[in-house]
CSV table of C-alpha atoms in Angstrom, one decimal:
chain,number,residue,atom,x,y,z
L,122,MET,CA,0.0,0.0,0.0
L,123,LYS,CA,2.8,2.4,0.9
L,124,ALA,CA,4.4,1.8,-2.5
L,125,VAL,CA,1.1,2.6,-4.3
L,126,ILE,CA,0.9,5.9,-2.3
L,127,VAL,CA,4.5,6.8,-3.1
L,128,LEU,CA,3.9,6.2,-6.8
L,129,LEU,CA,0.4,7.8,-6.9
L,130,VAL,CA,1.0,11.1,-5.0
L,131,PRO,CA,3.7,12.4,-7.5
L,132,LEU,CA,1.3,11.6,-10.4
L,133,LEU,CA,-1.6,13.4,-8.7
L,134,LEU,CA,0.2,16.5,-7.5
L,135,PRO,CA,0.4,18.2,-11.0
L,136,LEU,CA,-3.4,17.8,-11.3
L,137,VAL,CA,-4.0,19.8,-8.1
L,138,SER,CA,-1.2,22.3,-8.4
L,139,ALA,CA,-3.6,25.1,-9.0
L,140,GLN,CA,-6.1,23.9,-6.5
L,141,THR,CA,-6.1,23.8,-2.7
L,142,PHE,CA,-5.4,20.4,-1.3
L,143,ARG,CA,-5.2,19.4,2.3
L,144,TRP,CA,-4.3,16.1,4.1
L,145,GLY,CA,-7.2,14.0,5.4
L,146,PRO,CA,-10.8,13.6,4.3
L,147,CYS,CA,-13.1,16.5,3.4
L,148,PRO,CA,-14.8,18.4,6.2
L,149,THR,CA,-18.5,18.1,6.4
L,150,PRO,CA,-19.9,21.7,6.8
L,151,MET,CA,-23.5,22.5,7.6
L,152,VAL,CA,-25.4,23.7,4.6
L,153,GLN,CA,-28.1,26.4,4.2
L,154,PRO,CA,-31.2,25.2,6.1
L,155,ASN,CA,-34.5,25.3,4.2
L,156,PHE,CA,-32.7,26.1,1.0
L,157,GLU,CA,-35.0,27.5,-1.7
L,158,LEU,CA,-33.5,26.8,-5.1
L,159,ASN,CA,-35.9,29.2,-7.0
L,160,LYS,CA,-34.6,32.1,-4.9
L,161,TYR,CA,-31.0,31.1,-5.6
L,162,LEU,CA,-31.4,31.0,-9.4
L,163,GLY,CA,-30.1,33.9,-11.5
L,164,LYS,CA,-26.7,35.7,-11.8
L,165,TRP,CA,-24.0,35.6,-9.2
L,166,TYR,CA,-20.6,37.3,-9.4
L,167,GLU,CA,-17.5,35.7,-7.9
L,168,ILE,CA,-16.0,37.9,-5.2
L,169,GLU,CA,-13.3,35.6,-3.8
L,170,LYS,CA,-12.3,32.0,-4.2
L,171,LEU,CA,-9.8,29.3,-3.3
L,172,PRO,CA,-7.5,28.9,-6.3
L,173,ALA,CA,-8.9,26.9,-9.1
L,174,SER,CA,-7.2,26.0,-12.4
L,175,PHE,CA,-10.4,26.5,-14.4
L,176,GLU,CA,-10.9,30.1,-13.0
L,177,ARG,CA,-7.9,32.2,-13.9
L,178,GLY,CA,-9.6,35.1,-15.5
L,179,LYS,CA,-11.4,38.2,-14.3
L,180,CYS,CA,-15.0,39.3,-14.4
L,181,ILE,CA,-16.1,35.8,-13.4
L,182,GLU,CA,-19.8,35.2,-13.1
L,183,ALA,CA,-22.3,32.3,-13.0
L,184,ASN,CA,-25.9,32.2,-14.1
L,185,TYR,CA,-28.2,29.5,-12.9
L,186,VAL,CA,-31.4,28.7,-14.8
L,187,LEU,CA,-34.0,26.0,-14.1
L,188,ARG,CA,-34.6,23.8,-17.1
L,189,PRO,CA,-38.0,22.1,-17.9
L,190,ASP,CA,-36.5,18.7,-16.8
L,191,SER,CA,-35.8,20.2,-13.3
L,192,THR,CA,-32.0,20.2,-13.8
L,193,ILE,CA,-30.2,23.5,-13.6
L,194,GLN,CA,-28.2,25.1,-16.4
L,195,VAL,CA,-25.0,26.5,-15.1
L,196,LEU,CA,-23.3,29.1,-17.4
L,197,ASN,CA,-20.0,30.3,-16.1
L,198,VAL,CA,-18.4,33.3,-17.9
L,199,GLN,CA,-15.0,34.9,-17.4
L,200,THR,CA,-12.6,37.1,-19.3
L,201,TYR,CA,-9.2,35.5,-19.8
L,202,LYS,CA,-6.4,37.0,-21.8
L,203,GLY,CA,-8.8,39.5,-23.3
L,204,LYS,CA,-11.3,36.9,-24.5
L,205,ILE,CA,-14.7,35.9,-23.1
L,206,ARG,CA,-14.7,32.3,-22.1
L,207,THR,CA,-17.8,30.3,-21.2
L,208,ALA,CA,-18.4,26.9,-19.6
L,209,GLU,CA,-21.8,25.4,-19.5
L,210,GLY,CA,-22.7,22.6,-17.1
L,211,THR,CA,-25.6,21.0,-15.3
L,212,ALA,CA,-26.5,21.0,-11.7
L,213,VAL,CA,-28.9,18.7,-9.9
L,214,VAL,CA,-30.4,18.5,-6.5
L,215,GLN,CA,-29.1,15.1,-5.5
L,216,ASP,CA,-31.3,14.6,-2.4
L,217,MET,CA,-34.5,16.6,-1.9
L,218,LYS,CA,-34.1,16.3,1.9
L,219,GLU,CA,-30.9,18.4,1.5
L,220,PRO,CA,-31.6,20.7,-1.4
L,221,ALA,CA,-28.6,22.9,-0.6
L,222,LYS,CA,-26.3,20.0,-1.5
L,223,LEU,CA,-26.2,20.1,-5.3
L,224,GLY,CA,-24.0,18.2,-7.8
L,225,VAL,CA,-22.6,19.9,-10.8
L,226,SER,CA,-20.9,18.6,-13.9
L,227,PHE,CA,-19.4,20.3,-17.0
L,228,SER,CA,-19.0,17.2,-19.1
L,229,TYR,CA,-21.1,14.1,-19.9
L,230,PHE,CA,-18.0,12.1,-19.0
L,231,THR,CA,-17.5,13.3,-15.4
L,232,PRO,CA,-19.5,12.5,-12.4
L,233,TYR,CA,-21.3,15.3,-10.5
L,234,ALA,CA,-19.0,17.2,-8.1
L,235,PRO,CA,-20.3,18.6,-4.8
L,236,TYR,CA,-21.7,22.1,-5.0
L,237,TRP,CA,-22.9,22.9,-1.5
L,238,VAL,CA,-24.5,26.2,-0.6
L,239,LEU,CA,-23.4,26.8,3.0
L,240,SER,CA,-25.1,30.1,3.5
L,241,THR,CA,-27.1,32.6,1.4
L,242,ASP,CA,-29.5,35.4,1.9
L,243,TYR,CA,-30.5,35.0,-1.8
L,244,ASN,CA,-30.3,38.8,-2.4
L,245,SER,CA,-26.7,39.8,-1.9
L,246,ILE,CA,-24.3,36.9,-0.8
L,247,ALA,CA,-23.8,33.2,-1.1
L,248,LEU,CA,-21.1,30.9,0.3
L,249,VAL,CA,-20.4,27.8,-1.8
L,250,TYR,CA,-18.1,24.8,-1.0
L,251,SER,CA,-17.0,21.8,-3.0
L,252,CYS,CA,-14.7,19.1,-1.8
L,253,THR,CA,-13.4,15.8,-3.3
L,254,ASP,CA,-11.6,13.1,-1.3
L,255,VAL,CA,-8.6,11.4,-2.9
L,256,LEU,CA,-8.3,8.0,-1.3
L,257,ARG,CA,-9.1,9.6,2.0
L,258,LEU,CA,-5.5,10.6,2.2
L,259,PHE,CA,-6.1,14.2,1.1
L,260,HIS,CA,-8.8,16.3,-0.4
L,261,VAL,CA,-9.1,19.0,-3.0
L,262,ASP,CA,-11.4,21.8,-2.0
L,263,TYR,CA,-12.9,24.9,-3.6
L,264,ALA,CA,-14.8,27.7,-1.9
L,265,TRP,CA,-16.4,30.7,-3.3
L,266,ILE,CA,-17.9,33.9,-2.0
L,267,LEU,CA,-20.6,35.0,-4.5
L,268,ALA,CA,-22.6,38.2,-4.7
L,269,ARG,CA,-25.5,39.6,-6.7
L,270,SER,CA,-23.3,42.6,-7.5
L,271,ARG,CA,-19.6,42.8,-8.5
L,272,ILE,CA,-18.5,44.3,-5.2
L,273,LEU,CA,-19.2,43.4,-1.6
L,274,PRO,CA,-18.3,45.4,1.5
L,275,ALA,CA,-15.1,44.3,3.3
L,276,GLU,CA,-17.1,43.4,6.4
L,277,ALA,CA,-19.3,41.0,4.5
L,278,ILE,CA,-16.3,39.3,3.0
L,279,TYR,CA,-14.8,39.0,6.5
L,280,HIS,CA,-18.0,37.6,7.9
L,281,ALA,CA,-18.2,35.1,5.0
L,282,LYS,CA,-14.7,33.8,5.8
L,283,GLU,CA,-15.6,33.4,9.4
L,284,ILE,CA,-18.4,31.1,8.4
L,285,PHE,CA,-16.1,29.0,6.3
L,286,SER,CA,-13.6,28.8,9.1
L,287,ARG,CA,-16.3,27.8,11.6
L,288,ASP,CA,-16.9,24.8,9.5
L,289,ASN,CA,-13.2,23.8,9.4
L,290,ILE,CA,-12.7,25.1,5.9
L,291,ASP,CA,-9.3,26.8,5.5
L,292,VAL,CA,-9.7,30.0,3.5
L,293,SER,CA,-6.3,31.4,4.2
L,294,LYS,CA,-5.4,31.0,0.5
L,295,MET,CA,-8.6,32.6,-0.7
L,296,MET,CA,-8.0,35.3,-3.3
L,297,PRO,CA,-10.1,38.1,-4.7
L,298,THR,CA,-11.6,38.0,-8.2
L,299,ASP,CA,-10.9,41.1,-10.3
L,300,GLN,CA,-14.3,42.6,-11.1
L,301,GLN,CA,-13.1,46.0,-12.3
L,302,GLY,CA,-13.9,47.2,-15.8
L,303,CYS,CA,-16.2,44.3,-16.4
L,304,ASP,CA,-19.4,46.0,-17.7
L,305,GLY,CA,-17.8,47.7,-20.7
L,306,PRO,CA,-16.1,46.3,-23.8
L,307,ILE,CA,-13.1,43.9,-23.2
């Protein structure tokens, strides 16, 4: 087993180099009680995040739209190297007893990844967390502070980070998303 770990870890590290990984299994934070998906739908702007290789641009936003089949269209948009980049995926409520625990996938070939809404007031801010265990040896996690506008007051960001920390989510590597100059031409 140790030989497998010694061989496997160097192969996996490049995959998570732009992500945030920690030793041990994923934490299990509390999610938004009585989550109301219909209130959550619509446009959200990324304010801060843990590093993610798929989000290196600026002006990052996500739009959530309910489809007729009750899945959720996820359209992520960012400006990267002067060009607008989009990624379309599908989110699903995996357990109606815990509707704040969604799964999201951006490819037919990948399983749904966790997309947990930890806290939201639906009108101004949302805290989202995703974590994947790798052989229960370490985990790769993502965390986002989202807002309905491109800017949040510093005290709201501070309070959001306190909520993540309360749930044993290390946000010390969280970085702001550049939302300046986003409403005009590229």
